[in-house]
């Protein structure tokens, strides 16, 4: 939200921006600049009042309506819904009537999307389907502003310079011997690390041990006030022979702490977002597949590590150290993370934020789907774009065999999808004539909707179709049938348009797809990573060109 | 129904000169040494005092039983919130006159009607602190019906009561007129509570009023689970 508000204010400096937020998160919002007023709903109080038999429900309703009254009485140019839950959707309808951006509810109880990006945010971001689009990027597109980079974190965030800043400066002085501008201080936030055994305490212990021995950077442990984190910090300190610096942070002090760090290692979305605002590069440890990129850093140079767990082993300290070396761009470091790790680096081009795979082993098919899905979404929602940004990018990242295999696979997927779709169209006609055929049709429709969860670019139109179907709110059988049929034809059209993109790709790269190369071995073709690695670190602008070639 | 029947109210002196109220021939404090009562009351509830800083005392008397508790919190330098329910207005007046204890940090609630007590915003805000409830035994026994009703109180949830305690006119109008005029002809006296109204709105084919949206959002908040802070941030 911080970046979004900054982007809006940069383009429209005369805008007054107020926010409506749950009281429990208001301390976070108070860190942000450019907010005119903060309205708070005390969710805990509302729930306590309503759930207790002692109190009449009216008290809860009074508490709930108190901030809303103030908002409703004011004139707003727009109400922006940045959440994607039923509560905010209904509140947007209550507060905005027609002037909204994002999602709200219509009076007929269907969902109202202000534009295609609102649909993407509400429908696609919530499912485990990787588009490589972060929520921040989608929100920017939804509102129609470019993602603005900032030169000075003071433009975005409030921070308090005093005691913590002095402590941090002392740490640097004490550890730089001799003083060197290369010396780095890194913050390690261990919240969520030990969930599901993805990272063990031993890994963190090794990480701290080795970093301190090598003296290339100093790791500092950052913990919240939770008992669990304090226990883990004590256990870690007991394992280590040297004392480590441990800072307890809260939402007020975190910006100042981050400002004095060279980078952070975390899986905490709050810290990642704050890191973006304070321009502190982040190594994000993504512990769950279906949230990858959703709330990732958009700061150029940040790294995301995903633990895929082919072997069942937890993330190793070696992998963490490699990521640390990469983040301050130590040269000539091989990108050979372990097989359980997928690593990405954040790269900006043309106001878009790209997550470029940088580990030696990655699933080409998955990554191709991700890159091209992103392009498809941009093409769907921005008619001024006629070319694919990806088409230049892939040439340096993927082998031609990967692209060919992927194109063939997607064509097969499309055939299957179309078969389902045509079945639905056939059965819907029968259902129109005989209501008892409705059940058979619904079963086939279910199968079609389930295709949305496959890893294919053709899942995107199915997601959109599903969203459209769920918005149908008629009680009349015939109207229902007609509307569903209309959506089925729309889906067919979308699938065909998506197929054209594959054709474009194949056509654009026909030289590579037909060109024969000899490989020294029969092992699975590797992408041209050595070249990418070297040039990415030295001068990635030259190597990874995102200029359209069509 | 009158829960408090005061037939006789006297003020006498204890053996060591402290004033004590006697109501309906019941001594509210010790006739010999009210200070001993102060100590025993504190000792009995010491464990709770270590855990809680908000206390709801049932029965004020002349406040002797509260002295040591207040001293304890002041000594511990812990902020504290003490509220007292005392149904007898005369006792409250006498307590203030006597100034045996400093009442500046104590809120005293006096209401013959339990319903009225639970409609006081101030009292509700105090109850949200989840105070420990501590009865002053002589007061509790004297006003047993009153305090028992207090402890077993359940707020009426009918719409008439709801409308009475709503703050703003638009919300009152909504419940009073909008639901009465629903096409489905739900009898007004059958609309017994806000949850019922919510179900009614959910079942209807469309939202006809702006407040319908707010009502659904309100209900979804009430039903929501608490999710982890960090995951919910669209920061």
XYZ file of C-alpha atoms in Angstrom:
785
model
C 0.000 0.000 0.000
C 2.892 2.336 0.796
C 4.280 2.135 -2.710
C 0.859 2.445 -4.267
C 0.072 5.581 -2.305
C 3.445 7.029 -3.309
C 2.768 6.250 -6.970
C -0.653 7.915 -6.822
C 0.734 10.989 -5.087
C 3.596 11.254 -7.576
C 1.221 11.314 -10.523
C -1.592 13.194 -8.781
C 0.039 15.284 -6.065
C -3.185 17.152 -5.327
C -4.924 13.942 -4.211
C -5.933 13.517 -0.585
C -5.746 9.889 0.417
C -7.459 8.452 3.492
C -7.590 4.817 4.476
C -10.037 2.539 6.241
C -8.244 -0.207 8.099
C -8.706 -2.606 10.989
C -7.467 -1.051 14.217
C -5.039 -3.926 14.816
C -3.081 -2.894 11.693
C -3.207 0.833 12.238
C 0.284 0.993 13.745
C 1.594 -0.202 10.391
C -0.404 2.412 8.490
C 0.920 5.152 10.790
C 4.390 4.494 9.374
C 3.295 5.569 5.934
C 3.541 9.062 4.591
C 1.035 10.678 2.276
C -2.014 9.492 4.210
C -4.432 12.264 5.060
C -6.549 10.391 7.611
C -6.829 6.870 8.974
C -10.260 5.475 9.857
C -10.270 2.361 11.997
C -12.690 -0.481 12.568
C -11.998 -2.192 15.876
C -12.746 -5.710 14.738
C -11.889 -7.288 18.103
C -14.290 -5.015 19.927
C -17.080 -5.545 17.400
C -16.718 -9.302 17.678
C -16.546 -9.212 21.494
C -19.652 -7.081 21.712
C -21.630 -9.198 19.287
C -20.597 -12.593 20.597
C -21.237 -11.934 24.269
C -24.786 -12.628 25.520
C -24.335 -9.721 27.950
C -24.521 -7.076 25.266
C -27.217 -6.167 22.826
C -26.018 -6.495 19.208
C -26.702 -2.804 18.754
C -23.526 -1.994 20.679
C -21.509 -3.985 18.192
C -23.323 -2.295 15.326
C -22.699 1.144 16.856
C -19.005 0.363 17.204
C -18.850 -0.896 13.626
C -20.735 2.049 12.140
C -18.829 4.729 14.035
C -15.965 5.213 11.503
C -18.235 4.430 8.550
C -20.598 7.280 9.407
C -17.742 9.727 9.155
C -16.660 8.332 5.798
C -20.157 8.136 4.342
C -20.789 11.785 5.130
C -17.828 12.935 3.051
C -17.594 13.238 -0.715
C -15.035 10.951 -2.283
C -13.792 10.970 -5.837
C -13.102 7.250 -5.632
C -13.217 4.408 -3.179
C -10.361 2.013 -3.825
C -10.832 -1.540 -2.634
C -7.327 -2.906 -2.056
C -8.497 -5.956 -0.212
C -10.229 -8.894 -1.810
C -12.543 -10.157 0.843
C -16.292 -10.147 1.068
C -16.203 -7.611 3.906
C -14.331 -4.976 1.917
C -16.402 -5.719 -1.194
C -19.621 -4.981 0.676
C -18.149 -1.952 2.406
C -17.050 -0.550 -0.942
C -20.616 -0.851 -2.189
C -21.909 0.857 0.935
C -19.461 3.728 0.704
C -18.970 4.260 -2.990
C -22.024 3.540 -5.082
C -20.674 3.937 -8.605
C -17.319 5.520 -7.874
C -15.142 2.605 -7.035
C -11.967 0.965 -8.241
C -11.546 -2.700 -7.507
C -14.337 -5.016 -6.514
C -17.713 -4.252 -5.020
C -21.123 -5.867 -4.929
C -24.004 -4.968 -7.200
C -27.497 -4.664 -5.856
C -28.440 -7.891 -7.619
C -25.694 -9.543 -5.510
C -23.364 -10.120 -8.446
C -19.755 -8.986 -8.229
C -18.818 -5.732 -9.897
C -15.259 -5.475 -11.203
C -14.163 -1.967 -12.115
C -11.809 -3.349 -14.768
C -10.044 -6.514 -15.903
C -7.218 -6.040 -13.432
C -9.719 -6.041 -10.588
C -10.827 -9.426 -11.834
C -7.226 -10.632 -11.936
C -6.642 -9.379 -8.391
C -9.803 -10.903 -7.033
C -9.835 -14.195 -8.912
C -6.398 -15.199 -10.086
C -4.126 -13.909 -7.363
C -6.010 -15.978 -4.810
C -5.388 -19.342 -6.426
C -2.115 -21.280 -6.550
C -1.436 -20.290 -10.133
C 1.717 -18.435 -10.814
C 1.501 -15.413 -12.948
C 4.636 -13.794 -11.641
C 2.519 -10.791 -10.853
C 2.884 -9.391 -7.380
C -0.154 -7.901 -5.702
C 1.522 -4.489 -5.819
C 1.919 -4.626 -9.572
C -1.693 -5.717 -10.083
C -2.950 -2.962 -7.808
C -0.994 -0.391 -9.777
C -2.494 -1.652 -13.013
C -5.961 -1.778 -11.473
C -5.766 1.830 -10.441
C -4.040 2.861 -13.641
C -0.766 4.215 -12.283
C 2.767 3.181 -13.106
C 4.900 1.622 -10.417
C 7.068 4.552 -9.386
C 10.520 4.134 -7.981
C 11.518 6.506 -5.241
C 14.849 8.156 -4.629
C 14.369 8.824 -0.995
C 12.665 6.545 1.482
C 11.698 9.593 3.520
C 9.141 10.238 0.801
C 7.298 7.094 1.771
C 7.795 6.287 5.377
C 8.151 7.798 8.823
C 11.070 6.630 10.848
C 12.644 7.577 14.098
C 16.350 8.159 13.881
C 17.360 8.157 17.484
C 18.287 5.354 19.864
C 18.033 2.447 17.425
C 19.952 4.320 14.750
C 22.751 5.034 17.227
C 22.891 1.380 18.204
C 23.115 0.307 14.581
C 25.889 2.791 13.852
C 27.812 1.533 16.866
C 27.537 -2.006 15.558
C 29.150 -1.008 12.291
C 31.952 0.877 14.005
C 32.709 -2.030 16.316
C 32.848 -4.580 13.529
C 34.567 -2.832 10.709
C 38.204 -3.496 11.254
C 39.668 -1.974 9.234
C 36.691 0.170 8.158
C 35.485 -0.854 4.738
C 32.627 0.279 2.583
C 32.211 -3.363 1.486
C 31.267 -4.487 4.957
C 27.598 -5.403 5.182
C 25.123 -5.806 7.985
C 22.225 -8.180 7.400
C 18.998 -8.592 9.357
C 17.596 -12.102 9.816
C 13.919 -12.311 10.757
C 13.074 -15.797 11.893
C 9.296 -15.509 12.162
C 7.650 -18.446 10.288
C 11.036 -20.044 9.529
C 10.457 -23.105 11.618
C 6.996 -23.876 10.372
C 6.730 -27.219 8.579
C 10.468 -27.809 9.100
C 11.476 -25.912 5.966
C 14.318 -24.243 7.828
C 15.793 -25.770 10.928
C 17.439 -24.063 13.868
C 20.635 -25.887 12.886
C 20.530 -24.176 9.493
C 20.269 -20.757 11.102
C 23.017 -21.695 13.539
C 25.311 -22.729 10.657
C 24.415 -19.598 8.769
C 25.348 -17.339 11.656
C 28.488 -19.325 12.434
C 29.867 -19.291 8.926
C 28.964 -15.650 8.253
C 30.715 -14.515 11.402
C 33.770 -16.631 10.665
C 34.099 -15.348 7.130
C 33.444 -11.803 8.240
C 31.983 -10.795 4.881
C 28.829 -9.549 6.496
C 27.459 -9.403 10.002
C 24.128 -11.105 10.610
C 21.819 -9.574 13.201
C 18.801 -11.401 14.572
C 15.531 -9.462 14.465
C 12.662 -10.820 16.542
C 9.180 -9.681 17.417
C 7.837 -9.710 20.966
C 6.396 -13.234 20.598
C 7.483 -15.760 23.211
C 8.226 -18.338 20.520
C 10.717 -16.088 18.716
C 12.383 -15.085 21.988
C 12.803 -18.762 22.851
C 14.306 -19.501 19.445
C 16.653 -16.532 19.809
C 17.835 -17.807 23.193
C 18.353 -21.283 21.835
C 20.345 -19.913 18.911
C 22.501 -17.782 21.174
C 23.230 -20.809 23.365
C 24.375 -22.809 20.351
C 26.754 -20.123 19.151
C 30.151 -19.557 20.719
C 30.058 -15.826 20.016
C 27.446 -13.348 21.147
C 25.116 -12.165 18.418
C 23.174 -8.948 18.171
C 19.463 -9.455 18.809
C 17.006 -6.637 18.188
C 13.390 -6.785 19.213
C 11.368 -4.829 16.689
C 7.835 -3.557 16.393
C 6.055 -1.785 13.555
C 7.326 1.602 14.737
C 10.982 0.677 14.996
C 11.245 -1.685 12.023
C 11.648 1.060 9.366
C 14.567 2.599 11.255
C 16.229 -0.774 11.752
C 15.860 -1.665 8.088
C 17.299 1.658 7.006
C 20.542 0.752 8.694
C 20.785 -2.721 7.229
C 22.274 -3.623 3.883
C 19.830 -6.449 3.306
C 17.436 -8.734 5.151
C 16.631 -12.419 5.134
C 12.965 -13.093 5.891
C 9.675 -14.746 5.011
C 7.608 -12.070 6.741
C 5.465 -10.084 4.247
C 5.488 -7.019 6.499
C 9.285 -6.928 6.592
C 9.446 -7.475 2.819
C 7.053 -4.604 2.198
C 8.903 -2.352 4.627
C 12.158 -3.329 2.948
C 10.769 -2.075 -0.342
C 9.854 1.231 1.196
C 13.220 1.688 2.917
C 15.045 0.375 -0.186
C 16.586 -2.464 1.780
C 17.100 -5.439 -0.536
C 15.397 -8.593 0.623
C 16.137 -12.265 0.411
C 12.657 -13.665 0.690
C 12.363 -17.257 1.795
C 9.075 -18.421 0.344
C 7.843 -21.336 2.393
C 4.539 -21.978 0.645
C 4.148 -22.537 -3.067
C 0.831 -20.855 -3.544
C 1.965 -17.504 -2.220
C 5.100 -17.195 -4.348
C 5.381 -13.661 -5.760
C 2.036 -12.583 -4.281
C 3.597 -10.324 -1.674
C 7.175 -10.449 -2.875
C 9.541 -7.554 -3.010
C 9.427 -5.339 -6.065
C 12.780 -3.760 -5.251
C 15.315 -4.205 -8.002
C 17.965 -6.703 -6.918
C 15.944 -8.446 -4.236
C 16.018 -12.221 -4.313
C 13.303 -14.780 -3.736
C 14.110 -18.320 -2.700
C 11.473 -20.978 -3.022
C 11.863 -24.297 -1.286
C 10.477 -27.002 -3.545
C 11.540 -30.038 -1.512
C 12.328 -32.638 -4.135
C 14.506 -34.483 -1.665
C 12.601 -33.608 1.496
C 15.634 -31.854 2.930
C 15.216 -28.451 4.590
C 16.855 -25.333 3.180
C 20.602 -25.426 3.811
C 22.825 -22.705 5.174
C 24.874 -22.963 1.966
C 21.864 -21.882 -0.071
C 21.207 -18.980 2.252
C 24.830 -17.874 2.054
C 24.786 -18.059 -1.737
C 21.729 -15.848 -1.807
C 23.505 -13.390 0.492
C 26.518 -13.263 -1.826
C 24.284 -12.686 -4.783
C 22.383 -9.892 -3.150
C 25.447 -7.742 -2.794
C 26.567 -8.992 -6.201
C 29.752 -10.710 -5.344
C 31.183 -11.638 -8.674
C 31.965 -15.085 -10.025
C 29.686 -16.924 -7.689
C 28.213 -20.000 -9.345
C 24.439 -20.118 -9.193
C 24.301 -23.740 -8.185
C 21.741 -23.734 -5.439
C 20.684 -27.174 -4.243
C 18.036 -29.033 -6.193
C 15.378 -28.144 -3.634
C 15.770 -24.448 -4.264
C 14.369 -22.198 -6.927
C 15.814 -18.705 -6.860
C 14.613 -15.556 -8.573
C 15.939 -12.051 -8.841
C 13.815 -8.911 -9.154
C 14.377 -6.950 -12.315
C 12.586 -3.834 -13.568
C 11.839 -3.014 -17.143
C 9.240 -0.684 -18.648
C 7.473 -0.173 -15.329
C 7.080 -3.905 -14.958
C 8.619 -5.965 -12.258
C 9.985 -9.306 -13.440
C 11.064 -12.273 -11.371
C 13.931 -13.804 -13.327
C 14.945 -17.387 -12.450
C 18.603 -17.476 -11.508
C 19.152 -20.969 -10.178
C 20.766 -23.584 -12.344
C 17.912 -26.020 -12.024
C 14.483 -24.774 -12.779
C 11.390 -26.242 -14.335
C 11.329 -24.639 -17.720
C 7.702 -25.557 -18.333
C 6.503 -23.889 -15.138
C 8.545 -20.767 -15.762
C 7.427 -20.464 -19.356
C 3.806 -20.727 -18.234
C 4.451 -18.054 -15.654
C 6.119 -15.592 -18.011
C 3.634 -16.010 -20.783
C 0.658 -15.918 -18.406
C 1.825 -12.510 -17.296
C 2.040 -11.344 -20.880
C -1.436 -12.711 -21.578
C -2.876 -10.808 -18.659
C -1.252 -7.610 -19.851
C -2.521 -8.175 -23.376
C -6.060 -8.933 -22.121
C -6.200 -5.813 -20.036
C -4.304 -3.284 -22.069
C -5.320 -3.054 -25.677
C -2.483 -0.633 -26.403
C -0.007 -3.448 -25.906
C 0.412 -5.397 -29.076
C 3.648 -7.171 -28.402
C 5.041 -9.608 -25.950
C 7.662 -8.411 -23.552
C 8.535 -11.957 -22.796
C 9.571 -12.862 -26.276
C 12.950 -11.210 -25.915
C 13.474 -12.374 -22.378
C 13.064 -16.075 -22.963
C 15.811 -16.237 -25.526
C 18.389 -15.819 -22.818
C 16.699 -17.974 -20.228
C 15.288 -20.961 -22.016
C 16.589 -23.465 -24.415
C 14.775 -23.840 -27.693
C 13.867 -27.415 -26.822
C 12.086 -26.186 -23.713
C 10.036 -23.727 -25.718
C 9.147 -26.312 -28.340
C 8.133 -28.838 -25.698
C 6.086 -26.221 -23.908
C 4.292 -25.107 -27.063
C 3.405 -28.707 -27.890
C 2.187 -29.329 -24.383
C 0.026 -26.227 -24.371
C -1.466 -27.147 -27.718
C -2.421 -30.543 -26.301
C -3.854 -28.854 -23.240
C -5.927 -26.586 -25.420
C -7.316 -29.586 -27.278
C -8.430 -31.133 -24.032
C -9.902 -27.885 -22.796
C -11.787 -27.362 -26.041
C -13.121 -30.905 -25.906
C -14.567 -30.198 -22.460
C -15.921 -26.882 -23.599
C -17.618 -28.311 -26.658
C -19.164 -31.024 -24.503
C -20.576 -28.326 -22.286
C -22.022 -26.471 -25.244
C -23.636 -29.641 -26.523
C -25.059 -30.567 -23.130
C -26.343 -27.094 -22.389
C -28.585 -27.343 -25.407
C -29.986 -30.572 -24.085
C -30.424 -29.029 -20.650
C -32.334 -26.182 -22.230
C -34.816 -28.594 -23.724
C -35.095 -30.887 -20.721
C -34.493 -29.758 -17.161
C -33.599 -33.278 -16.073
C -30.524 -33.038 -18.320
C -29.352 -30.178 -16.146
C -27.490 -32.470 -13.743
C -25.422 -34.018 -16.502
C -24.566 -30.602 -17.806
C -23.557 -29.371 -14.335
C -21.231 -32.340 -13.930
C -19.512 -31.516 -17.212
C -19.367 -27.854 -16.247
C -17.645 -28.827 -13.002
C -14.990 -30.732 -14.953
C -14.446 -27.667 -17.103
C -14.120 -25.392 -14.082
C -11.595 -27.744 -12.488
C -9.311 -27.181 -15.451
C -8.632 -23.762 -13.936
C -6.269 -25.465 -11.507
C -3.976 -26.904 -14.140
C -0.626 -25.316 -14.790
C -1.359 -23.927 -18.237
C -1.827 -20.513 -19.751
C -5.280 -21.692 -20.808
C -6.251 -21.836 -17.151
C -6.440 -18.050 -17.144
C -9.523 -17.833 -19.360
C -11.088 -20.619 -17.260
C -10.496 -18.572 -14.099
C -12.150 -15.572 -15.708
C -14.985 -17.795 -16.870
C -15.438 -19.170 -13.367
C -15.580 -15.634 -11.960
C -18.213 -14.690 -14.535
C -20.301 -17.795 -13.810
C -20.234 -17.129 -10.091
C -21.569 -13.637 -10.674
C -24.696 -14.944 -12.328
C -27.553 -14.307 -9.967
C -30.816 -15.170 -11.573
C -33.326 -17.527 -10.084
C -34.933 -18.286 -13.430
C -33.745 -21.559 -15.024
C -33.928 -20.357 -18.623
C -32.117 -17.085 -17.884
C -29.406 -19.049 -16.113
C -28.937 -21.363 -19.083
C -28.760 -18.458 -21.502
C -26.223 -16.563 -19.448
C -24.017 -19.612 -18.942
C -24.123 -20.358 -22.634
C -23.076 -16.795 -23.390
C -20.125 -17.166 -21.025
C -19.171 -20.482 -22.642
C -18.932 -18.778 -26.025
C -16.889 -15.972 -24.451
C -14.583 -18.603 -23.009
C -14.176 -20.206 -26.417
C -13.228 -16.826 -27.810
C -10.669 -16.262 -25.031
C -9.143 -19.693 -25.520
C -8.745 -19.021 -29.204
C -7.183 -15.611 -28.552
C -4.804 -17.180 -26.071
C -3.864 -19.760 -28.666
C -2.906 -16.964 -31.038
C -0.242 -15.935 -28.547
C 1.310 -19.378 -28.784
C 1.231 -19.083 -32.533
C 2.927 -15.714 -32.278
C 5.624 -17.165 -30.069
C 6.204 -20.089 -32.394
C 6.319 -17.769 -35.374
C 8.567 -15.278 -33.670
C 11.033 -17.956 -32.753
C 10.769 -20.154 -35.791
C 14.466 -19.608 -36.408
C 15.314 -21.111 -33.074
C 12.702 -23.809 -33.176
C 13.925 -25.197 -36.456
C 17.632 -24.573 -35.899
C 19.462 -27.729 -34.893
C 22.105 -27.571 -32.218
C 24.363 -30.335 -31.103
C 24.726 -31.030 -27.429
C 27.632 -32.814 -25.860
C 25.347 -35.091 -23.828
C 21.851 -36.440 -23.817
C 21.057 -34.994 -20.449
C 18.138 -32.619 -20.228
C 18.963 -29.409 -22.038
C 20.174 -26.642 -19.786
C 19.324 -23.034 -20.259
C 22.127 -20.691 -21.190
C 22.741 -19.787 -17.595
C 26.472 -19.291 -17.460
C 26.197 -16.459 -19.886
C 23.148 -15.188 -18.042
C 24.865 -15.482 -14.687
C 27.985 -13.603 -15.649
C 26.251 -10.884 -17.552
C 23.378 -10.588 -15.128
C 25.735 -9.708 -12.407
C 27.947 -7.422 -14.406
C 25.604 -5.750 -16.811
C 22.196 -7.352 -16.944
C 20.746 -4.485 -18.898
C 22.679 -5.583 -21.954
C 21.887 -9.245 -21.773
C 18.282 -9.394 -20.811
C 16.594 -7.097 -23.187
C 12.877 -6.769 -22.747
C 12.321 -4.669 -25.785
C 9.636 -6.192 -27.970
C 10.815 -7.792 -31.138
C 7.501 -8.047 -32.961
C -39.794 -6.197 39.825
C -37.993 -4.520 42.741
C -34.832 -6.477 43.444
C -33.750 -4.310 46.363
C -35.964 -3.895 49.385
C -34.548 -1.554 51.984
C -36.695 -1.629 55.130
C -34.147 -0.261 57.544
C -30.942 1.755 57.113
C -28.726 2.615 60.081
C -25.180 3.848 60.558
C -23.293 2.708 63.659
C -19.728 2.829 64.874
C -17.472 -0.203 65.111
C -15.524 -0.992 68.283
C -12.565 0.998 66.926
C -14.619 3.966 65.810
C -15.222 3.329 62.097
C -18.662 3.980 60.688
C -20.476 0.917 59.384
C -23.821 0.698 57.595
C -26.456 -1.717 58.825
C -29.182 -2.433 56.296
C -32.201 -4.523 57.160
C -30.260 -5.466 60.343
C -27.372 -6.820 58.251
C -23.900 -5.460 59.061
C -22.226 -4.568 55.801
C -18.821 -4.407 57.475
C -17.288 -5.940 60.582
C -18.740 -4.516 63.779
C -15.335 -4.896 65.516
C -12.526 -4.072 63.114
C -13.313 -3.269 59.507
C -9.511 -3.157 58.853
C -9.321 -6.888 59.431
C -11.909 -7.322 56.712
C -9.704 -5.179 54.447
C -6.796 -7.605 54.937
C -8.824 -10.804 54.641
C -10.554 -9.555 51.491
C -7.178 -8.789 49.924
C -5.605 -12.114 50.925
C -8.556 -14.051 49.590
C -8.214 -12.509 46.136
C -4.460 -11.952 45.963
C -3.957 -14.503 43.212
C -6.445 -12.790 40.910
C -4.888 -9.406 41.620
C -1.555 -10.670 40.310
C -3.165 -11.660 37.017
C -5.790 -8.980 36.455
C -5.754 -5.208 36.574
C -9.455 -4.720 35.945
C -11.783 -5.604 38.807
C -15.551 -5.489 39.113
C -16.561 -5.457 42.775
C -20.105 -6.352 43.713
C -20.970 -4.120 46.649
C -19.408 -0.848 47.810
C -20.358 -0.557 51.463
C -18.143 2.155 52.854
C -15.208 0.891 50.787
C -13.067 -0.590 53.575
C -12.567 -3.812 51.634
C -11.076 -1.852 48.717
C -8.355 -0.016 50.619
C -5.686 -2.658 50.594
C -6.350 -3.556 46.981
C -5.792 0.030 45.888
C -2.631 0.239 48.010
C -1.393 -2.986 46.415
C -1.713 -1.701 42.850
C -0.180 1.635 43.782
C 2.714 -0.126 45.424
C 3.196 -2.377 42.393
C 2.962 0.720 40.172
C 0.540 -1.091 37.938
C -2.279 0.774 36.235
C -5.623 -0.532 37.483
C -9.324 -0.142 36.790
C -11.826 -0.795 39.533
C -15.569 -0.538 39.052
C -18.108 -1.187 41.782
C -21.772 -2.025 41.430
C -23.755 -0.782 44.375
C -27.535 -0.803 44.035
C -28.111 1.349 47.149
C -27.745 5.060 46.424
C -27.722 6.031 50.100
C -24.644 3.941 50.769
C -22.845 5.570 47.886
C -23.609 9.054 49.173
C -22.436 8.152 52.665
C -19.288 6.533 51.334
C -18.372 9.653 49.424
C -19.062 11.811 52.509
C -16.992 9.639 54.804
C -13.986 9.663 52.485
C -12.617 6.504 54.083
C -11.124 5.631 50.718
C -9.990 7.682 47.756
C -12.681 7.080 45.178
C -11.002 9.000 42.396
C -9.759 5.807 40.736
C -13.002 3.918 41.221
C -16.129 4.021 39.107
C -19.333 3.354 40.967
C -22.399 2.195 39.082
C -25.773 2.432 40.728
C -28.862 1.301 38.898
C -31.938 -0.422 40.306
C -32.504 -1.913 36.848
C -30.014 -4.443 35.523
C -31.213 -3.746 31.975
C -30.346 -0.067 32.376
C -26.945 -0.997 33.727
C -26.168 -3.015 30.608
C -27.245 -0.168 28.407
C -24.679 2.201 29.842
C -21.921 2.686 27.238
C -19.420 3.465 29.952
C -20.190 0.247 31.794
C -20.011 -1.757 28.573
C -16.566 -0.299 27.777
C -15.423 -1.346 31.228
C -16.752 -4.880 30.795
C -14.781 -5.165 27.539
C -11.624 -5.054 29.663
C -12.727 -8.509 30.915
C -12.486 -7.678 34.610
C -12.317 -10.217 37.404
C -15.666 -10.232 39.228
C -15.258 -10.150 43.013
C -18.284 -10.133 45.313
C -18.218 -8.320 48.635
C -19.929 -11.087 50.612
C -22.131 -9.056 52.998
C -23.339 -6.821 50.140
C -23.855 -9.801 47.867
C -25.927 -11.652 50.426
C -27.991 -8.588 51.212
C -28.814 -7.934 47.565
C -28.690 -11.532 46.466
C -31.540 -11.365 43.984
C -30.094 -8.252 42.379
C -26.578 -9.577 42.018
C -27.725 -13.031 40.938
C -29.748 -11.401 38.197
C -26.679 -9.380 37.260
C -24.464 -12.450 37.056
C -26.957 -14.402 34.982
C -27.938 -11.493 32.788
C -28.519 -12.000 29.081
C -29.283 -9.002 26.991
C -32.646 -9.020 25.202
C -31.979 -9.244 21.499
C -35.372 -8.289 20.141
C -35.415 -5.556 17.565
C -37.280 -3.088 19.779
C -34.469 -3.193 22.316
C -31.894 -3.013 19.533
C -33.450 0.068 17.977
C -33.582 1.813 21.372
C -29.820 1.537 21.766
C -28.720 2.338 18.223
C -26.928 5.619 17.844
C -27.830 7.085 14.532
C -31.087 7.763 12.840
C -30.321 6.090 9.505
C -29.646 2.747 11.178
C -32.737 3.098 13.377
C -34.871 3.962 10.367
C -33.469 1.017 8.474
C -34.522 -1.508 11.056
C -37.788 0.157 11.926
C -39.193 0.803 8.491
C -37.260 -1.105 5.904
C -37.764 -4.564 7.330
C -41.376 -3.811 8.183
C -42.053 -3.116 4.538
C -40.351 -6.158 3.069
C -42.288 -7.810 0.255
C -41.911 -11.172 1.891
C -44.149 -9.865 4.702
C -42.154 -11.091 7.592
C -44.173 -10.196 10.674
C -42.328 -7.432 12.467
C -42.482 -9.092 15.843
C -40.890 -12.176 14.360
C -37.800 -10.202 13.449
C -36.216 -11.008 16.720
C -32.614 -10.043 16.273
C -29.921 -8.660 14.041
C -28.826 -12.169 12.950
C -32.372 -12.793 11.810
C -32.308 -9.528 9.838
C -29.032 -10.588 8.270
C -30.498 -13.899 7.135
C -33.468 -12.050 5.755
C -31.219 -9.773 3.676
C -29.099 -12.721 2.511
C -32.144 -14.629 1.327
C -33.675 -11.736 -0.547
C -33.046 -11.484 -4.285
C -31.298 -8.140 -4.116
C -29.932 -5.428 -1.869
C -32.500 -2.672 -1.871
C -30.850 -0.265 0.560
C -27.268 0.944 0.967
C -27.344 -0.241 4.559
C -27.912 -3.812 3.387
C -24.257 -3.851 2.288
C -23.082 -2.501 5.628
C -25.160 -5.064 7.499
C -23.628 -7.962 5.576
C -20.113 -6.582 6.097
C -20.869 -6.210 9.821
C -22.073 -9.777 10.088
C -19.092 -11.183 8.211
C -16.754 -9.371 10.587
C -18.616 -10.883 13.536
C -18.271 -14.358 12.052
C -14.681 -14.000 10.856
C -11.747 -15.844 12.370
C -8.656 -14.032 13.431
C -5.960 -14.451 10.832
C -2.299 -13.825 11.249
C -1.468 -10.167 11.046
C 1.381 -10.396 8.620
C -0.473 -12.386 6.032
C -3.318 -9.934 5.924
C -1.214 -6.932 5.175
C -1.435 -5.488 1.721
C 1.386 -3.234 2.794
